[in-house]
Amino acid sequence: MVRKTKEESERTHQSLIDAAIELFHEQGANSTTLHDIAARVGMTRGAVYWHFQNKDDIIVAIWKRDGAAIQQAFQSDMRVWDYPDPLAQFRYGVMRLVERLALDPHLYKVTRVVFNALEKTDHPAELQRYLMKEGAVFYNAILEAISYLRREGLLHHQTEDRLLAFGLCGYMHGLVHLAATRSSRGEADRNEDYESVLNIYLDAVLK
């Protein structure tokens, strides 16, 4: 009975996260109440409070469940020194991340929820500081990879490594954001589109 209760609790926990992702994506976190989340899965607001303290707590749970795995995979991809062809691996890792976030419907929604929660204010809240710290992991992974490629003589661009990494992060962020515009217009997204656009930047930097 105890095991069944734990399993039921975990299913409820996951259902609430799924409902929150959908609602936050549809109408924004600010316009979504805990009652809305509970109602989406046919529960009372008390069920939400049993699992989460507030909406910020839910967003952190969304990141830990769905975002952290993407982060870890990208960190692994950016360890280009572990691969026979570091340049090819760098291209692969960058493209795989953008394509996953832009083309996977679920991951795209998770990305939009996190991006919206990261909107800058003069005094970042605890949630924003947490997400900024997690987001910095992506930048640092790119920077470490670029610095390695520089040491190996595999770059033909003289711009500072930190600026190349910063520029690539912005480029990737823009492509994922563009997916929202294309989707809202009913335009089909293809892997080839993102590969072609990413190669404009990568070809200018990599040998």
PDB file of C-alpha atoms in Angstrom:
ATOM      1  CA  MET A   1       0.000   0.000   0.000  1.00  0.00           C
ATOM      2  CA  VAL A   2       2.829   2.389   0.867  1.00  0.00           C
ATOM      3  CA  ARG A   3       4.565   1.644  -2.441  1.00  0.00           C
ATOM      4  CA  LYS A   4       1.320   2.200  -4.343  1.00  0.00           C
ATOM      5  CA  THR A   5       0.825   5.531  -2.562  1.00  0.00           C
ATOM      6  CA  LYS A   6       4.333   6.625  -3.490  1.00  0.00           C
ATOM      7  CA  GLU A   7       3.769   5.630  -7.102  1.00  0.00           C
ATOM      8  CA  GLU A   8       0.487   7.512  -7.186  1.00  0.00           C
ATOM      9  CA  SER A   9       2.140  10.553  -5.638  1.00  0.00           C
ATOM     10  CA  GLU A  10       4.886  10.454  -8.270  1.00  0.00           C
ATOM     11  CA  ARG A  11       2.339  10.181 -11.068  1.00  0.00           C
ATOM     12  CA  THR A  12       0.490  13.171  -9.652  1.00  0.00           C
ATOM     13  CA  HIS A  13       3.758  15.090  -9.377  1.00  0.00           C
ATOM     14  CA  GLN A  14       4.593  14.438 -13.025  1.00  0.00           C
ATOM     15  CA  SER A  15       1.048  15.229 -14.177  1.00  0.00           C
ATOM     16  CA  LEU A  16       1.161  18.593 -12.431  1.00  0.00           C
ATOM     17  CA  ILE A  17       4.488  19.422 -14.090  1.00  0.00           C
ATOM     18  CA  ASP A  18       3.090  18.460 -17.500  1.00  0.00           C
ATOM     19  CA  ALA A  19      -0.024  20.575 -16.919  1.00  0.00           C
ATOM     20  CA  ALA A  20       2.078  23.533 -15.800  1.00  0.00           C
ATOM     21  CA  ILE A  21       4.250  23.358 -18.929  1.00  0.00           C
ATOM     22  CA  GLU A  22       1.180  23.422 -21.156  1.00  0.00           C
ATOM     23  CA  LEU A  23      -0.485  26.281 -19.285  1.00  0.00           C
ATOM     24  CA  PHE A  24       2.671  28.369 -18.907  1.00  0.00           C
ATOM     25  CA  HIS A  25       3.292  27.949 -22.627  1.00  0.00           C
ATOM     26  CA  GLU A  26      -0.300  28.750 -23.603  1.00  0.00           C
ATOM     27  CA  GLN A  27      -0.948  31.763 -21.398  1.00  0.00           C
ATOM     28  CA  GLY A  28       2.246  32.594 -19.524  1.00  0.00           C
ATOM     29  CA  ALA A  29       3.217  31.843 -15.940  1.00  0.00           C
ATOM     30  CA  ASN A  30       1.977  35.204 -14.669  1.00  0.00           C
ATOM     31  CA  SER A  31      -1.514  34.537 -16.009  1.00  0.00           C
ATOM     32  CA  THR A  32      -1.639  30.978 -14.715  1.00  0.00           C
ATOM     33  CA  THR A  33      -2.813  30.210 -11.178  1.00  0.00           C
ATOM     34  CA  LEU A  34      -2.201  27.125  -9.114  1.00  0.00           C
ATOM     35  CA  HIS A  35      -5.932  26.518  -9.362  1.00  0.00           C
ATOM     36  CA  ASP A  36      -5.604  26.482 -13.172  1.00  0.00           C
ATOM     37  CA  ILE A  37      -2.874  23.834 -12.942  1.00  0.00           C
ATOM     38  CA  ALA A  38      -4.897  21.698 -10.555  1.00  0.00           C
ATOM     39  CA  ALA A  39      -8.021  22.009 -12.685  1.00  0.00           C
ATOM     40  CA  ARG A  40      -6.128  20.919 -15.809  1.00  0.00           C
ATOM     41  CA  VAL A  41      -5.520  17.510 -14.202  1.00  0.00           C
ATOM     42  CA  GLY A  42      -8.850  17.331 -12.359  1.00  0.00           C
ATOM     43  CA  MET A  43      -7.514  18.026  -8.878  1.00  0.00           C
ATOM     44  CA  THR A  44      -7.900  20.634  -6.169  1.00  0.00           C
ATOM     45  CA  ARG A  45      -5.411  23.432  -5.515  1.00  0.00           C
ATOM     46  CA  GLY A  46      -4.423  21.625  -2.322  1.00  0.00           C
ATOM     47  CA  ALA A  47      -2.932  18.852  -4.440  1.00  0.00           C
ATOM     48  CA  VAL A  48      -0.582  21.368  -6.016  1.00  0.00           C
ATOM     49  CA  TYR A  49       0.498  22.734  -2.632  1.00  0.00           C
ATOM     50  CA  TRP A  50       1.249  19.182  -1.487  1.00  0.00           C
ATOM     51  CA  HIS A  51       3.919  18.954  -4.194  1.00  0.00           C
ATOM     52  CA  PHE A  52       5.030  22.564  -4.792  1.00  0.00           C
ATOM     53  CA  GLN A  53       5.302  25.712  -2.708  1.00  0.00           C
ATOM     54  CA  ASN A  54       4.549  28.115  -5.565  1.00  0.00           C
ATOM     55  CA  LYS A  55       4.921  28.634  -9.324  1.00  0.00           C
ATOM     56  CA  ASP A  56       8.649  29.314  -9.033  1.00  0.00           C
ATOM     57  CA  ASP A  57       9.022  25.917  -7.392  1.00  0.00           C
ATOM     58  CA  ILE A  58       7.193  24.360 -10.347  1.00  0.00           C
ATOM     59  CA  ILE A  59       9.484  26.066 -12.874  1.00  0.00           C
ATOM     60  CA  VAL A  60      12.528  24.735 -11.026  1.00  0.00           C
ATOM     61  CA  ALA A  61      10.962  21.263 -11.139  1.00  0.00           C
ATOM     62  CA  ILE A  62      10.369  21.660 -14.883  1.00  0.00           C
ATOM     63  CA  TRP A  63      14.030  22.518 -15.365  1.00  0.00           C
ATOM     64  CA  LYS A  64      15.303  19.676 -13.203  1.00  0.00           C
ATOM     65  CA  ARG A  65      13.124  17.120 -14.945  1.00  0.00           C
ATOM     66  CA  ASP A  66      13.403  18.206 -18.586  1.00  0.00           C
ATOM     67  CA  GLY A  67      16.134  20.827 -18.840  1.00  0.00           C
ATOM     68  CA  ALA A  68      18.954  19.289 -16.843  1.00  0.00           C
ATOM     69  CA  ALA A  69      19.187  16.250 -19.150  1.00  0.00           C
ATOM     70  CA  ILE A  70      19.602  18.540 -22.160  1.00  0.00           C
ATOM     71  CA  GLN A  71      22.258  20.477 -20.296  1.00  0.00           C
ATOM     72  CA  GLN A  72      24.202  17.339 -19.404  1.00  0.00           C
ATOM     73  CA  ALA A  73      24.025  16.000 -22.955  1.00  0.00           C
ATOM     74  CA  PHE A  74      25.312  19.311 -24.316  1.00  0.00           C
ATOM     75  CA  GLN A  75      28.171  19.398 -21.821  1.00  0.00           C
ATOM     76  CA  SER A  76      29.168  15.932 -22.996  1.00  0.00           C
ATOM     77  CA  ASP A  77      28.942  16.981 -26.651  1.00  0.00           C
ATOM     78  CA  MET A  78      31.145  20.012 -25.954  1.00  0.00           C
ATOM     79  CA  ARG A  79      33.939  17.878 -24.528  1.00  0.00           C
ATOM     80  CA  VAL A  80      35.356  17.954 -28.028  1.00  0.00           C
ATOM     81  CA  TRP A  81      38.801  16.890 -26.846  1.00  0.00           C
ATOM     82  CA  ASP A  82      37.376  13.426 -26.180  1.00  0.00           C
ATOM     83  CA  TYR A  83      36.571  12.883 -29.884  1.00  0.00           C
ATOM     84  CA  PRO A  84      38.807  12.013 -32.857  1.00  0.00           C
ATOM     85  CA  ASP A  85      37.503  14.973 -34.880  1.00  0.00           C
ATOM     86  CA  PRO A  86      36.965  17.923 -32.479  1.00  0.00           C
ATOM     87  CA  LEU A  87      35.681  20.254 -35.199  1.00  0.00           C
ATOM     88  CA  ALA A  88      33.059  17.811 -36.411  1.00  0.00           C
ATOM     89  CA  GLN A  89      32.006  17.121 -32.832  1.00  0.00           C
ATOM     90  CA  PHE A  90      31.651  20.829 -32.072  1.00  0.00           C
ATOM     91  CA  ARG A  91      29.389  21.307 -35.090  1.00  0.00           C
ATOM     92  CA  TYR A  92      27.390  18.232 -34.171  1.00  0.00           C
ATOM     93  CA  GLY A  93      26.894  19.308 -30.562  1.00  0.00           C
ATOM     94  CA  VAL A  94      25.778  22.820 -31.445  1.00  0.00           C
ATOM     95  CA  MET A  95      23.390  21.651 -34.141  1.00  0.00           C
ATOM     96  CA  ARG A  96      21.947  18.857 -32.030  1.00  0.00           C
ATOM     97  CA  LEU A  97      21.071  21.276 -29.229  1.00  0.00           C
ATOM     98  CA  VAL A  98      19.368  23.810 -31.495  1.00  0.00           C
ATOM     99  CA  GLU A  99      17.465  21.165 -33.424  1.00  0.00           C
ATOM    100  CA  ARG A 100      16.242  19.474 -30.253  1.00  0.00           C
ATOM    101  CA  LEU A 101      15.025  22.715 -28.677  1.00  0.00           C
ATOM    102  CA  ALA A 102      13.483  24.054 -31.875  1.00  0.00           C
ATOM    103  CA  LEU A 103      11.975  20.911 -33.352  1.00  0.00           C
ATOM    104  CA  ASP A 104      10.913  18.774 -30.389  1.00  0.00           C
ATOM    105  CA  PRO A 105       7.453  20.120 -29.425  1.00  0.00           C
ATOM    106  CA  HIS A 106       7.808  19.287 -25.730  1.00  0.00           C
ATOM    107  CA  LEU A 107      11.355  20.571 -25.321  1.00  0.00           C
ATOM    108  CA  TYR A 108      10.418  23.691 -27.243  1.00  0.00           C
ATOM    109  CA  LYS A 109       7.662  24.430 -24.709  1.00  0.00           C
ATOM    110  CA  VAL A 110      10.050  23.831 -21.824  1.00  0.00           C
ATOM    111  CA  THR A 111      12.539  26.221 -23.421  1.00  0.00           C
ATOM    112  CA  ARG A 112       9.930  28.952 -23.817  1.00  0.00           C
ATOM    113  CA  VAL A 113       8.813  28.583 -20.194  1.00  0.00           C
ATOM    114  CA  VAL A 114      12.402  28.926 -18.970  1.00  0.00           C
ATOM    115  CA  PHE A 115      13.207  31.831 -21.313  1.00  0.00           C
ATOM    116  CA  ASN A 116      10.129  33.715 -20.131  1.00  0.00           C
ATOM    117  CA  ALA A 117      11.029  33.106 -16.486  1.00  0.00           C
ATOM    118  CA  LEU A 118      14.476  34.560 -17.209  1.00  0.00           C
ATOM    119  CA  GLU A 119      13.198  37.957 -18.323  1.00  0.00           C
ATOM    120  CA  LYS A 120      15.620  40.477 -16.859  1.00  0.00           C
ATOM    121  CA  THR A 121      14.672  42.768 -14.012  1.00  0.00           C
ATOM    122  CA  ASP A 122      16.733  45.282 -12.051  1.00  0.00           C
ATOM    123  CA  HIS A 123      16.620  42.968  -9.040  1.00  0.00           C
ATOM    124  CA  PRO A 124      16.658  39.305 -10.133  1.00  0.00           C
ATOM    125  CA  ALA A 125      14.569  37.024  -7.972  1.00  0.00           C
ATOM    126  CA  GLU A 126      15.835  33.732  -6.560  1.00  0.00           C
ATOM    127  CA  LEU A 127      14.309  31.838  -9.485  1.00  0.00           C
ATOM    128  CA  GLN A 128      16.038  34.053 -12.033  1.00  0.00           C
ATOM    129  CA  ARG A 129      19.380  33.737 -10.277  1.00  0.00           C
ATOM    130  CA  TYR A 130      18.988  29.962 -10.270  1.00  0.00           C
ATOM    131  CA  LEU A 131      18.103  29.797 -13.968  1.00  0.00           C
ATOM    132  CA  MET A 132      20.892  32.220 -14.919  1.00  0.00           C
ATOM    133  CA  LYS A 133      23.375  29.983 -13.104  1.00  0.00           C
ATOM    134  CA  GLU A 134      22.055  26.940 -14.950  1.00  0.00           C
ATOM    135  CA  GLY A 135      22.086  28.811 -18.262  1.00  0.00           C
ATOM    136  CA  ALA A 136      25.706  29.830 -17.739  1.00  0.00           C
ATOM    137  CA  VAL A 137      26.640  26.150 -17.934  1.00  0.00           C
ATOM    138  CA  PHE A 138      25.824  26.189 -21.665  1.00  0.00           C
ATOM    139  CA  TYR A 139      27.982  29.268 -22.254  1.00  0.00           C
ATOM    140  CA  ASN A 140      30.877  27.831 -20.241  1.00  0.00           C
ATOM    141  CA  ALA A 141      30.713  24.548 -22.151  1.00  0.00           C
ATOM    142  CA  ILE A 142      30.920  26.420 -25.462  1.00  0.00           C
ATOM    143  CA  LEU A 143      33.734  28.634 -24.177  1.00  0.00           C
ATOM    144  CA  GLU A 144      35.804  25.659 -23.022  1.00  0.00           C
ATOM    145  CA  ALA A 145      35.331  23.940 -26.382  1.00  0.00           C
ATOM    146  CA  ILE A 146      36.257  27.062 -28.344  1.00  0.00           C
ATOM    147  CA  SER A 147      39.335  27.628 -26.174  1.00  0.00           C
ATOM    148  CA  TYR A 148      40.450  24.064 -26.854  1.00  0.00           C
ATOM    149  CA  LEU A 149      39.919  24.466 -30.592  1.00  0.00           C
ATOM    150  CA  ARG A 150      41.948  27.699 -30.428  1.00  0.00           C
ATOM    151  CA  ARG A 151      44.857  25.940 -28.725  1.00  0.00           C
ATOM    152  CA  GLU A 152      44.752  23.228 -31.370  1.00  0.00           C
ATOM    153  CA  GLY A 153      44.904  25.813 -34.165  1.00  0.00           C
ATOM    154  CA  LEU A 154      41.429  24.919 -35.437  1.00  0.00           C
ATOM    155  CA  LEU A 155      39.976  28.433 -35.522  1.00  0.00           C
ATOM    156  CA  HIS A 156      40.628  31.037 -38.182  1.00  0.00           C
ATOM    157  CA  HIS A 157      38.893  33.896 -36.409  1.00  0.00           C
ATOM    158  CA  GLN A 158      40.898  36.268 -34.197  1.00  0.00           C
ATOM    159  CA  THR A 159      38.002  37.469 -32.048  1.00  0.00           C
ATOM    160  CA  GLU A 160      38.382  36.685 -28.342  1.00  0.00           C
ATOM    161  CA  ASP A 161      37.127  33.269 -27.286  1.00  0.00           C
ATOM    162  CA  ARG A 162      34.618  34.747 -24.829  1.00  0.00           C
ATOM    163  CA  LEU A 163      33.092  36.893 -27.576  1.00  0.00           C
ATOM    164  CA  LEU A 164      32.889  33.971 -29.981  1.00  0.00           C
ATOM    165  CA  ALA A 165      31.124  31.940 -27.299  1.00  0.00           C
ATOM    166  CA  PHE A 166      28.834  34.846 -26.429  1.00  0.00           C
ATOM    167  CA  GLY A 167      27.995  35.383 -30.088  1.00  0.00           C
ATOM    168  CA  LEU A 168      27.245  31.716 -30.691  1.00  0.00           C
ATOM    169  CA  CYS A 169      24.986  31.577 -27.625  1.00  0.00           C
ATOM    170  CA  GLY A 170      23.055  34.569 -28.954  1.00  0.00           C
ATOM    171  CA  TYR A 171      22.874  33.032 -32.415  1.00  0.00           C
ATOM    172  CA  MET A 172      21.518  29.760 -31.040  1.00  0.00           C
ATOM    173  CA  HIS A 173      19.055  31.539 -28.767  1.00  0.00           C
ATOM    174  CA  GLY A 174      17.783  33.538 -31.734  1.00  0.00           C
ATOM    175  CA  LEU A 175      17.228  30.424 -33.828  1.00  0.00           C
ATOM    176  CA  VAL A 176      15.219  28.740 -31.082  1.00  0.00           C
ATOM    177  CA  HIS A 177      13.190  31.927 -30.633  1.00  0.00           C
ATOM    178  CA  LEU A 178      12.636  32.076 -34.393  1.00  0.00           C
ATOM    179  CA  ALA A 179      11.010  28.660 -34.200  1.00  0.00           C
ATOM    180  CA  ALA A 180       8.165  30.299 -32.264  1.00  0.00           C
ATOM    181  CA  THR A 181       7.530  32.819 -35.020  1.00  0.00           C
ATOM    182  CA  ARG A 182       7.607  30.165 -37.725  1.00  0.00           C
ATOM    183  CA  SER A 183       5.329  27.899 -35.730  1.00  0.00           C
ATOM    184  CA  SER A 184       2.797  30.675 -35.113  1.00  0.00           C
ATOM    185  CA  ARG A 185       2.632  31.247 -38.891  1.00  0.00           C
ATOM    186  CA  GLY A 186       2.131  27.550 -39.524  1.00  0.00           C
ATOM    187  CA  GLU A 187       5.458  27.190 -41.329  1.00  0.00           C
ATOM    188  CA  ALA A 188       7.125  23.798 -41.279  1.00  0.00           C
ATOM    189  CA  ASP A 189      10.533  23.536 -39.636  1.00  0.00           C
ATOM    190  CA  ARG A 190      13.232  21.272 -41.033  1.00  0.00           C
ATOM    191  CA  ASN A 191      16.598  20.184 -39.692  1.00  0.00           C
ATOM    192  CA  GLU A 192      18.198  21.409 -42.900  1.00  0.00           C
ATOM    193  CA  ASP A 193      17.031  24.962 -42.241  1.00  0.00           C
ATOM    194  CA  TYR A 194      18.808  25.165 -38.903  1.00  0.00           C
ATOM    195  CA  GLU A 195      21.919  23.421 -40.165  1.00  0.00           C
ATOM    196  CA  SER A 196      22.225  25.897 -43.043  1.00  0.00           C
ATOM    197  CA  VAL A 197      21.823  28.947 -40.813  1.00  0.00           C
ATOM    198  CA  LEU A 198      24.142  27.639 -38.099  1.00  0.00           C
ATOM    199  CA  ASN A 199      26.801  26.895 -40.699  1.00  0.00           C
ATOM    200  CA  ILE A 200      26.895  30.576 -41.627  1.00  0.00           C
ATOM    201  CA  TYR A 201      28.302  31.310 -38.171  1.00  0.00           C
ATOM    202  CA  LEU A 202      30.347  28.136 -37.762  1.00  0.00           C
ATOM    203  CA  ASP A 203      31.986  28.416 -41.184  1.00  0.00           C
ATOM    204  CA  ALA A 204      33.148  31.927 -40.286  1.00  0.00           C
ATOM    205  CA  VAL A 205      34.817  30.701 -37.104  1.00  0.00           C
ATOM    206  CA  LEU A 206      36.007  27.138 -37.624  1.00  0.00           C
ATOM    207  CA  LYS A 207      38.683  25.878 -39.980  1.00  0.00           C
TER     208      LYS A 207
END
